[in-house]
mmCIF file of C-alpha atoms in Angstrom:
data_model
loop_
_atom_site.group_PDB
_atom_site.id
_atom_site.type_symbol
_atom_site.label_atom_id
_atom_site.label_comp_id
_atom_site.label_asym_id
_atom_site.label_seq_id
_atom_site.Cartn_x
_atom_site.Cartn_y
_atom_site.Cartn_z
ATOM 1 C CA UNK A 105 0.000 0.000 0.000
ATOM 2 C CA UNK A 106 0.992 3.101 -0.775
ATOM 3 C CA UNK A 107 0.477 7.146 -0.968
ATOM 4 C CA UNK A 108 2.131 9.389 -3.339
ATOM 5 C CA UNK A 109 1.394 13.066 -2.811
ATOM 6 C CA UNK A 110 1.759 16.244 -5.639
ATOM 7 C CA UNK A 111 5.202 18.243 -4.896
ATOM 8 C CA UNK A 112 5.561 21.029 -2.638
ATOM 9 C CA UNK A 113 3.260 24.660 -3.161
ATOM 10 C CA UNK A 114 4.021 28.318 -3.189
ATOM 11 C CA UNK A 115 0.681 30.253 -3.310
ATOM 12 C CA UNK A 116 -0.030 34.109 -2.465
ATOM 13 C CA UNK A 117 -2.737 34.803 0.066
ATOM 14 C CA UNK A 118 -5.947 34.331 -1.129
ATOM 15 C CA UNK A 119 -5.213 31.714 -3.700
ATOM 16 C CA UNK A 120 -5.831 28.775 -3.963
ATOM 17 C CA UNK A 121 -3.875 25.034 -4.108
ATOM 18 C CA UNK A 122 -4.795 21.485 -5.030
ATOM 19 C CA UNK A 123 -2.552 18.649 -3.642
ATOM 20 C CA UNK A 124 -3.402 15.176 -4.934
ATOM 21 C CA UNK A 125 -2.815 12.153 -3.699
ATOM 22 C CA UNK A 126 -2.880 8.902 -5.640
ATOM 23 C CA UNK A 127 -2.911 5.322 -3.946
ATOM 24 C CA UNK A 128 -1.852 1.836 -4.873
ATOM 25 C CA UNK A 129 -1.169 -1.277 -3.692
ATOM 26 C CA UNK A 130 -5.160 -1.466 -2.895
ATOM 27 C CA UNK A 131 -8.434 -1.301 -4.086
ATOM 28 C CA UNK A 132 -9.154 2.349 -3.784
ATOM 29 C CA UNK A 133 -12.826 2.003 -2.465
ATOM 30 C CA UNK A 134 -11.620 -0.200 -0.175
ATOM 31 C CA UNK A 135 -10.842 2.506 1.916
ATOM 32 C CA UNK A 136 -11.723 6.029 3.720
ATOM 33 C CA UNK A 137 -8.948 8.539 2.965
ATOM 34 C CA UNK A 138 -8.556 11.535 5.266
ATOM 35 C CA UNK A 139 -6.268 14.861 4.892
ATOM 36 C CA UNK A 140 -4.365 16.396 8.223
ATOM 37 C CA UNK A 141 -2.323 19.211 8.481
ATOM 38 C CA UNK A 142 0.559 19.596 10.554
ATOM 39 C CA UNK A 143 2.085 23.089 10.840
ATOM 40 C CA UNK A 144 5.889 24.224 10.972
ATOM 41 C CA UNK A 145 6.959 23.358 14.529
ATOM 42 C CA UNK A 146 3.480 22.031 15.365
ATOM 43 C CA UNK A 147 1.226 19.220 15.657
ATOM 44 C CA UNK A 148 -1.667 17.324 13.854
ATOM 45 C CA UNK A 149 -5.281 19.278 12.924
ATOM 46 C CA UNK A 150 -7.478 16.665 10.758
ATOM 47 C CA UNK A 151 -8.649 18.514 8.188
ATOM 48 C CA UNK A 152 -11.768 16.193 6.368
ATOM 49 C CA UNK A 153 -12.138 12.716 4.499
ATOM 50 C CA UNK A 154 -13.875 11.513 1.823
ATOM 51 C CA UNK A 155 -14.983 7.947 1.391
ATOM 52 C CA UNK A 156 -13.895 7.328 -2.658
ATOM 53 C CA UNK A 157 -16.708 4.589 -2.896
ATOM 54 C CA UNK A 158 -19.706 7.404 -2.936
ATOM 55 C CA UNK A 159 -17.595 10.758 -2.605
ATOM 56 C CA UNK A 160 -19.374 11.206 0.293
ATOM 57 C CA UNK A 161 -17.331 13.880 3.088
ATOM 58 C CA UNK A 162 -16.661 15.505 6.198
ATOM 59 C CA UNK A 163 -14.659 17.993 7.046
ATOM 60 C CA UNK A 164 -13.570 20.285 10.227
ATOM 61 C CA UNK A 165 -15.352 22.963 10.795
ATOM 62 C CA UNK A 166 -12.529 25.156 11.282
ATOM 63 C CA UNK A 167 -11.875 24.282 7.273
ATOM 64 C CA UNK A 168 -15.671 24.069 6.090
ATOM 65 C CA UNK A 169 -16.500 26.504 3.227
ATOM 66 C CA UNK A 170 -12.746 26.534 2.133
ATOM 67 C CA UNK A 171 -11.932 23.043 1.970
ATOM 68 C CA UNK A 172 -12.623 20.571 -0.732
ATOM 69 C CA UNK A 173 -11.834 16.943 -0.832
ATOM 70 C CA UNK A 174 -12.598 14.623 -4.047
ATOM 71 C CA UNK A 175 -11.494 11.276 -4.563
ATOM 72 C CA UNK A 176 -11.099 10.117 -8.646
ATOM 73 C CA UNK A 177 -11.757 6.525 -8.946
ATOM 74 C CA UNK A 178 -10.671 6.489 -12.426
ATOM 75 C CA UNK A 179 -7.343 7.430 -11.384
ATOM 76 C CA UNK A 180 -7.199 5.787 -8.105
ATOM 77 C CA UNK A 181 -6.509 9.655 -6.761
ATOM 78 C CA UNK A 182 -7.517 12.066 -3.381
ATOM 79 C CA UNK A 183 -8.123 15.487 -3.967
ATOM 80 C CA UNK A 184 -7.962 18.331 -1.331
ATOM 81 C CA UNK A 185 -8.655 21.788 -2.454
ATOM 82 C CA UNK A 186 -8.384 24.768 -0.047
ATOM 83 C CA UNK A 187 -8.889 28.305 -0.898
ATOM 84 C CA UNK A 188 -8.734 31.677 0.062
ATOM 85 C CA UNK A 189 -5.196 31.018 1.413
ATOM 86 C CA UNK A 190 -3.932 32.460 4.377
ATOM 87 C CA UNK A 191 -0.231 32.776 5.964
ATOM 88 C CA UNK A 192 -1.599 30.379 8.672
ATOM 89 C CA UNK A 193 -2.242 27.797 6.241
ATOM 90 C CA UNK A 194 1.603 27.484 5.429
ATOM 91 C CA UNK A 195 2.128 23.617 6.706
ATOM 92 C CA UNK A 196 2.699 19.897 5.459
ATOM 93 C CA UNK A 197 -0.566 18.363 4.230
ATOM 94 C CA UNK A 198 -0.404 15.047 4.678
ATOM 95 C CA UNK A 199 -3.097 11.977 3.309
ATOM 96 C CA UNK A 200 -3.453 8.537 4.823
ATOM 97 C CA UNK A 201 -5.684 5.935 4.320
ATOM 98 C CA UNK A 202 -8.301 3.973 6.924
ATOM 99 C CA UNK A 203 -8.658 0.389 5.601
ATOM 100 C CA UNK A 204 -10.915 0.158 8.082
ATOM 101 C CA UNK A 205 -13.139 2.274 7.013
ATOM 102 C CA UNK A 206 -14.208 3.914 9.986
ATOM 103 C CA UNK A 207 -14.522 0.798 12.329
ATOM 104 C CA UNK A 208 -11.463 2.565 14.213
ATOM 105 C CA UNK A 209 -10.363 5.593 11.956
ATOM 106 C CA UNK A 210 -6.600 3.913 11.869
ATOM 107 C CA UNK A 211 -4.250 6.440 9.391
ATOM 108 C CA UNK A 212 -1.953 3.197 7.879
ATOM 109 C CA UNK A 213 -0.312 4.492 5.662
ATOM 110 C CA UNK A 214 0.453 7.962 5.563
ATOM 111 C CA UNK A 215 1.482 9.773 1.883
ATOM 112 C CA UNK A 216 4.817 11.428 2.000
ATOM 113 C CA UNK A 217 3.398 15.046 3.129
ATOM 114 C CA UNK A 218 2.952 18.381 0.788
ATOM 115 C CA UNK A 219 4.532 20.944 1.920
ATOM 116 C CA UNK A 220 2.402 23.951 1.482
ATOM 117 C CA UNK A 221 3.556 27.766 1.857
ATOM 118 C CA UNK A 222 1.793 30.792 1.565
ATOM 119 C CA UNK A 223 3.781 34.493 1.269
ATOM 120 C CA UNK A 224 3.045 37.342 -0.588
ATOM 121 C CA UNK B 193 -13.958 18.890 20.844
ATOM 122 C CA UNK B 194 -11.942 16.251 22.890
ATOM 123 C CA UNK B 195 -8.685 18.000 23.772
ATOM 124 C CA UNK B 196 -5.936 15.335 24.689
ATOM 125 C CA UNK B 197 -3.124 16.163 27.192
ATOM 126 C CA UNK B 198 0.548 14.624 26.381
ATOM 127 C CA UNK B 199 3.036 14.095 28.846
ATOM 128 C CA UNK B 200 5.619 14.779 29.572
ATOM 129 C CA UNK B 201 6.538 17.367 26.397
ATOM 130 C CA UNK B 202 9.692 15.755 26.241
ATOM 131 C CA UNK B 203 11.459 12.634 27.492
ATOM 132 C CA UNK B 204 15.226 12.726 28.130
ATOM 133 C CA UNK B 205 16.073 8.569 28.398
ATOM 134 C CA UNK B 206 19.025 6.569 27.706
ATOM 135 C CA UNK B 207 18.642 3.255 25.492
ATOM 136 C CA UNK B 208 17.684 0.049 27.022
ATOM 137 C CA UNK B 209 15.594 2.117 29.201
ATOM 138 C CA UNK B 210 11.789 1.784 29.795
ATOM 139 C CA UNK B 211 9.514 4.573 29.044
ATOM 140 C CA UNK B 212 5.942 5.475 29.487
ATOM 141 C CA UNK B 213 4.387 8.414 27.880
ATOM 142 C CA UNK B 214 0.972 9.318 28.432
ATOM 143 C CA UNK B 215 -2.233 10.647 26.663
ATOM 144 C CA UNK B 216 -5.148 12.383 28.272
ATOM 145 C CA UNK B 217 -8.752 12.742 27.030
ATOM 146 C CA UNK B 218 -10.654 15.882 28.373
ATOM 147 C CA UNK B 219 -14.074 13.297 28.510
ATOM 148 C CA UNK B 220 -14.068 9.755 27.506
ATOM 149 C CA UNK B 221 -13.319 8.370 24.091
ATOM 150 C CA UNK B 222 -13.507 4.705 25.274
ATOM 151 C CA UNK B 223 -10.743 2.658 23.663
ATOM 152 C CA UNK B 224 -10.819 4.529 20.184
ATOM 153 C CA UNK B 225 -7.331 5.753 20.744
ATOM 154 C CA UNK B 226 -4.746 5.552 18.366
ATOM 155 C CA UNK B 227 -0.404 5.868 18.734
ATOM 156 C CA UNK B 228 1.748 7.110 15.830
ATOM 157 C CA UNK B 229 5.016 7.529 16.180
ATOM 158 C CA UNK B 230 6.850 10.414 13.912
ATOM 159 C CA UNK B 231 10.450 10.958 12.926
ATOM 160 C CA UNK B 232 12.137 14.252 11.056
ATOM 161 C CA UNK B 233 11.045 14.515 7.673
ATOM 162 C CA UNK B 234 8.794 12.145 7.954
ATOM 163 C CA UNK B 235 5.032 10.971 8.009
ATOM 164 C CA UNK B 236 3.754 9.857 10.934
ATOM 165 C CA UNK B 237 4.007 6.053 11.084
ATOM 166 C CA UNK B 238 1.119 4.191 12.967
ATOM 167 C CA UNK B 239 1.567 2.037 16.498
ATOM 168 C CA UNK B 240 -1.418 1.259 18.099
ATOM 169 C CA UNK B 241 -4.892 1.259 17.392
ATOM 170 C CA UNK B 242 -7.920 0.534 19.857
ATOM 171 C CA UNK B 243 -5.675 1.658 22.715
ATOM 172 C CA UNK B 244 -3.763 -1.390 23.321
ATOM 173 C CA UNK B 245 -3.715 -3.244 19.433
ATOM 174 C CA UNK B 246 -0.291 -3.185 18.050
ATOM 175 C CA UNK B 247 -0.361 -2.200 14.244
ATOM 176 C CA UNK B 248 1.210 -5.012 11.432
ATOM 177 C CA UNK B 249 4.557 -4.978 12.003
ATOM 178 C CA UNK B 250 5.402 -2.916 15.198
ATOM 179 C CA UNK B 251 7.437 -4.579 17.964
ATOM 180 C CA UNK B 252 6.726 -6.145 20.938
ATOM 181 C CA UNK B 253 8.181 -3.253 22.730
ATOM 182 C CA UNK B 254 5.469 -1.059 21.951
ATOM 183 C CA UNK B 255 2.283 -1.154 24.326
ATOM 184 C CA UNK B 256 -0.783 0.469 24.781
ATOM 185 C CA UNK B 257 -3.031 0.483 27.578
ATOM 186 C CA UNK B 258 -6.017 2.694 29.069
ATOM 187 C CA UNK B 259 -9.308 3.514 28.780
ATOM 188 C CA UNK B 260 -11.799 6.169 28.938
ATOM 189 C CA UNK B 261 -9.865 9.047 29.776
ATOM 190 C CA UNK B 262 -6.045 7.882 30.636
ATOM 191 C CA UNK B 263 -4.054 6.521 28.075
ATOM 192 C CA UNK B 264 -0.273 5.205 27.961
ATOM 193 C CA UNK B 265 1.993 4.174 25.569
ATOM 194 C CA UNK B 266 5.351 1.983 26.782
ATOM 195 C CA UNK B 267 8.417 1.325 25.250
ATOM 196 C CA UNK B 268 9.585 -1.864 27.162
ATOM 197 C CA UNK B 269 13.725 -1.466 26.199
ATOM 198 C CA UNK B 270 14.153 1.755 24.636
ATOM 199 C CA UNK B 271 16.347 1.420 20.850
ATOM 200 C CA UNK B 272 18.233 3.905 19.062
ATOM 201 C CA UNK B 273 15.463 4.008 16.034
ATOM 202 C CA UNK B 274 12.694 4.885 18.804
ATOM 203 C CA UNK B 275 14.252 8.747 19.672
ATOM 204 C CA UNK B 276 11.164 10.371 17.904
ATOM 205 C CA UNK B 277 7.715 12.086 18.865
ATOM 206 C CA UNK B 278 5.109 10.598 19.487
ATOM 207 C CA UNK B 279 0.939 11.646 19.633
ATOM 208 C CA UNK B 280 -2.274 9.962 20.285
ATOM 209 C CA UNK B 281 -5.413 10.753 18.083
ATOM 210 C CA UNK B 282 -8.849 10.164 19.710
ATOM 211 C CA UNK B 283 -11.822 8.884 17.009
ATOM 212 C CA UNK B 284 -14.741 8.624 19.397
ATOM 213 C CA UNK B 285 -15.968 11.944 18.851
ATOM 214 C CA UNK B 286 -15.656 14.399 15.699
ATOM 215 C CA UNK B 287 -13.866 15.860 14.674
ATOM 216 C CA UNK B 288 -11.255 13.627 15.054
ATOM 217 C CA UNK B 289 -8.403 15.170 17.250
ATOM 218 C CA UNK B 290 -4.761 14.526 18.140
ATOM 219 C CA UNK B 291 -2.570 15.645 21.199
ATOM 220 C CA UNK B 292 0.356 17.892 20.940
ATOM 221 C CA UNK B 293 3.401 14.935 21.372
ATOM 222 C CA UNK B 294 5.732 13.544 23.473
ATOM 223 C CA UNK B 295 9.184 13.816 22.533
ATOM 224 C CA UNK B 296 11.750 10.990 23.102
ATOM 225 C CA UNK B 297 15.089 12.448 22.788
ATOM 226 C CA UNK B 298 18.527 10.598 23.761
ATOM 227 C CA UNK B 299 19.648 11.532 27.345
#
């Protein structure tokens, strides 16, 4: 099994960036996948998941109305959008997948981490 | 939200040692607490799920124990490739929610 993330972002406040993720080693639908963002210095905020089977999500309210998570099952690919960038949103975005499907919400494996940074 | 409590922050041991770091839940999440272990420059790797449920692969070194509120994680015999940091993630309650680490340096 495993995760392989888009490279590392520069965006200006107020933009907006798109880090995929694509899986393997798996049957995609098998699976919840969930996005988490760790800041410089800092520790883990869960951001949202989707469940690729339906596209159904759910995100944190901290990121609802700027956050957007899609999951391709044509490419076997995650999707997490967030807009209206702001400097606080500079951090490693990180996607894992639950095989479990939210029996017990276990992140095994993790993608290598995006490395998001946002400066004017 | 359930706000969980590490500590200590950080952890000054010597290998060989034992160690015991520990995770608390402002209210109870049961046992759907979760161990990952991280190391610099890289992703968080999982431990232990269901509190006390070692993950494929992880030693025997590794345990988890607790309930309801008061969580540990033990590292029987401490080796060189353990110095990392390590958080708990709750998943009883949304949104899902991690604590702020323990860090195992080398003494």
């Amino acid at each position: 099994v495993q995760l392989v993330q888009s490279g590392a972002e520069v965006k200006k406040p107020g933009a907006t960036v798109k880090i995929s993720c694509r899986i393997s080693g798996y049957t995609f639908t098998d699976s919840y996948i969930h996005w988490v963002q760790q800041a410089p210095g800092k520790g883990f905020e869960w951001v949202g998941l989707v469940d690729p089977e339906d596209g159904e999500t759910f995100y944190e309210e901290k990121f609802q109305g700027r956050v957007t998570i899609t999951a391709d099952t044509s490419t076997d690919t995650a999707y997490m959008e967030l807009s209206s960038l702001r400097s606080e949103d500079t951090a490693v975005y990180y996607c894992a997948t639950d095989l479990s499907r939210g029996v017990d919400y276990r992140f095994d494996p993790w993608g290598q981490g995006t490395l998001v940074t946002v400066s004017s | 939200e359930v706000v969980l409590t590490q500590s200590p922050a950080t952890l000054s041991v010597s290998p060989g040692e034992r160690v015991t770091l520990s995770c608390r839940a402002s209210q109870s999440v049961s046992s759907n607490l979760t161990w990952y272990q991280q190391k610099p420059g890289q992703a968080p790797r999982l431990l232990i799920h269901g509190a006390s449920t070692r993950a494929t692969g992880i030693p025997a070194r590794f345990s988890g124990r607790g309930s309801g509120t008061e969580f540990t994680l033990t590292i029987s015999s401490l080796q060189s490739e353990d110095f990392a940091i390590y958080y708990c993630q709750q998943y009883n309650n949304w949104p899902l929610t991690f604590g702020g680490g323990t860090k195992v340096e080398i003494k």
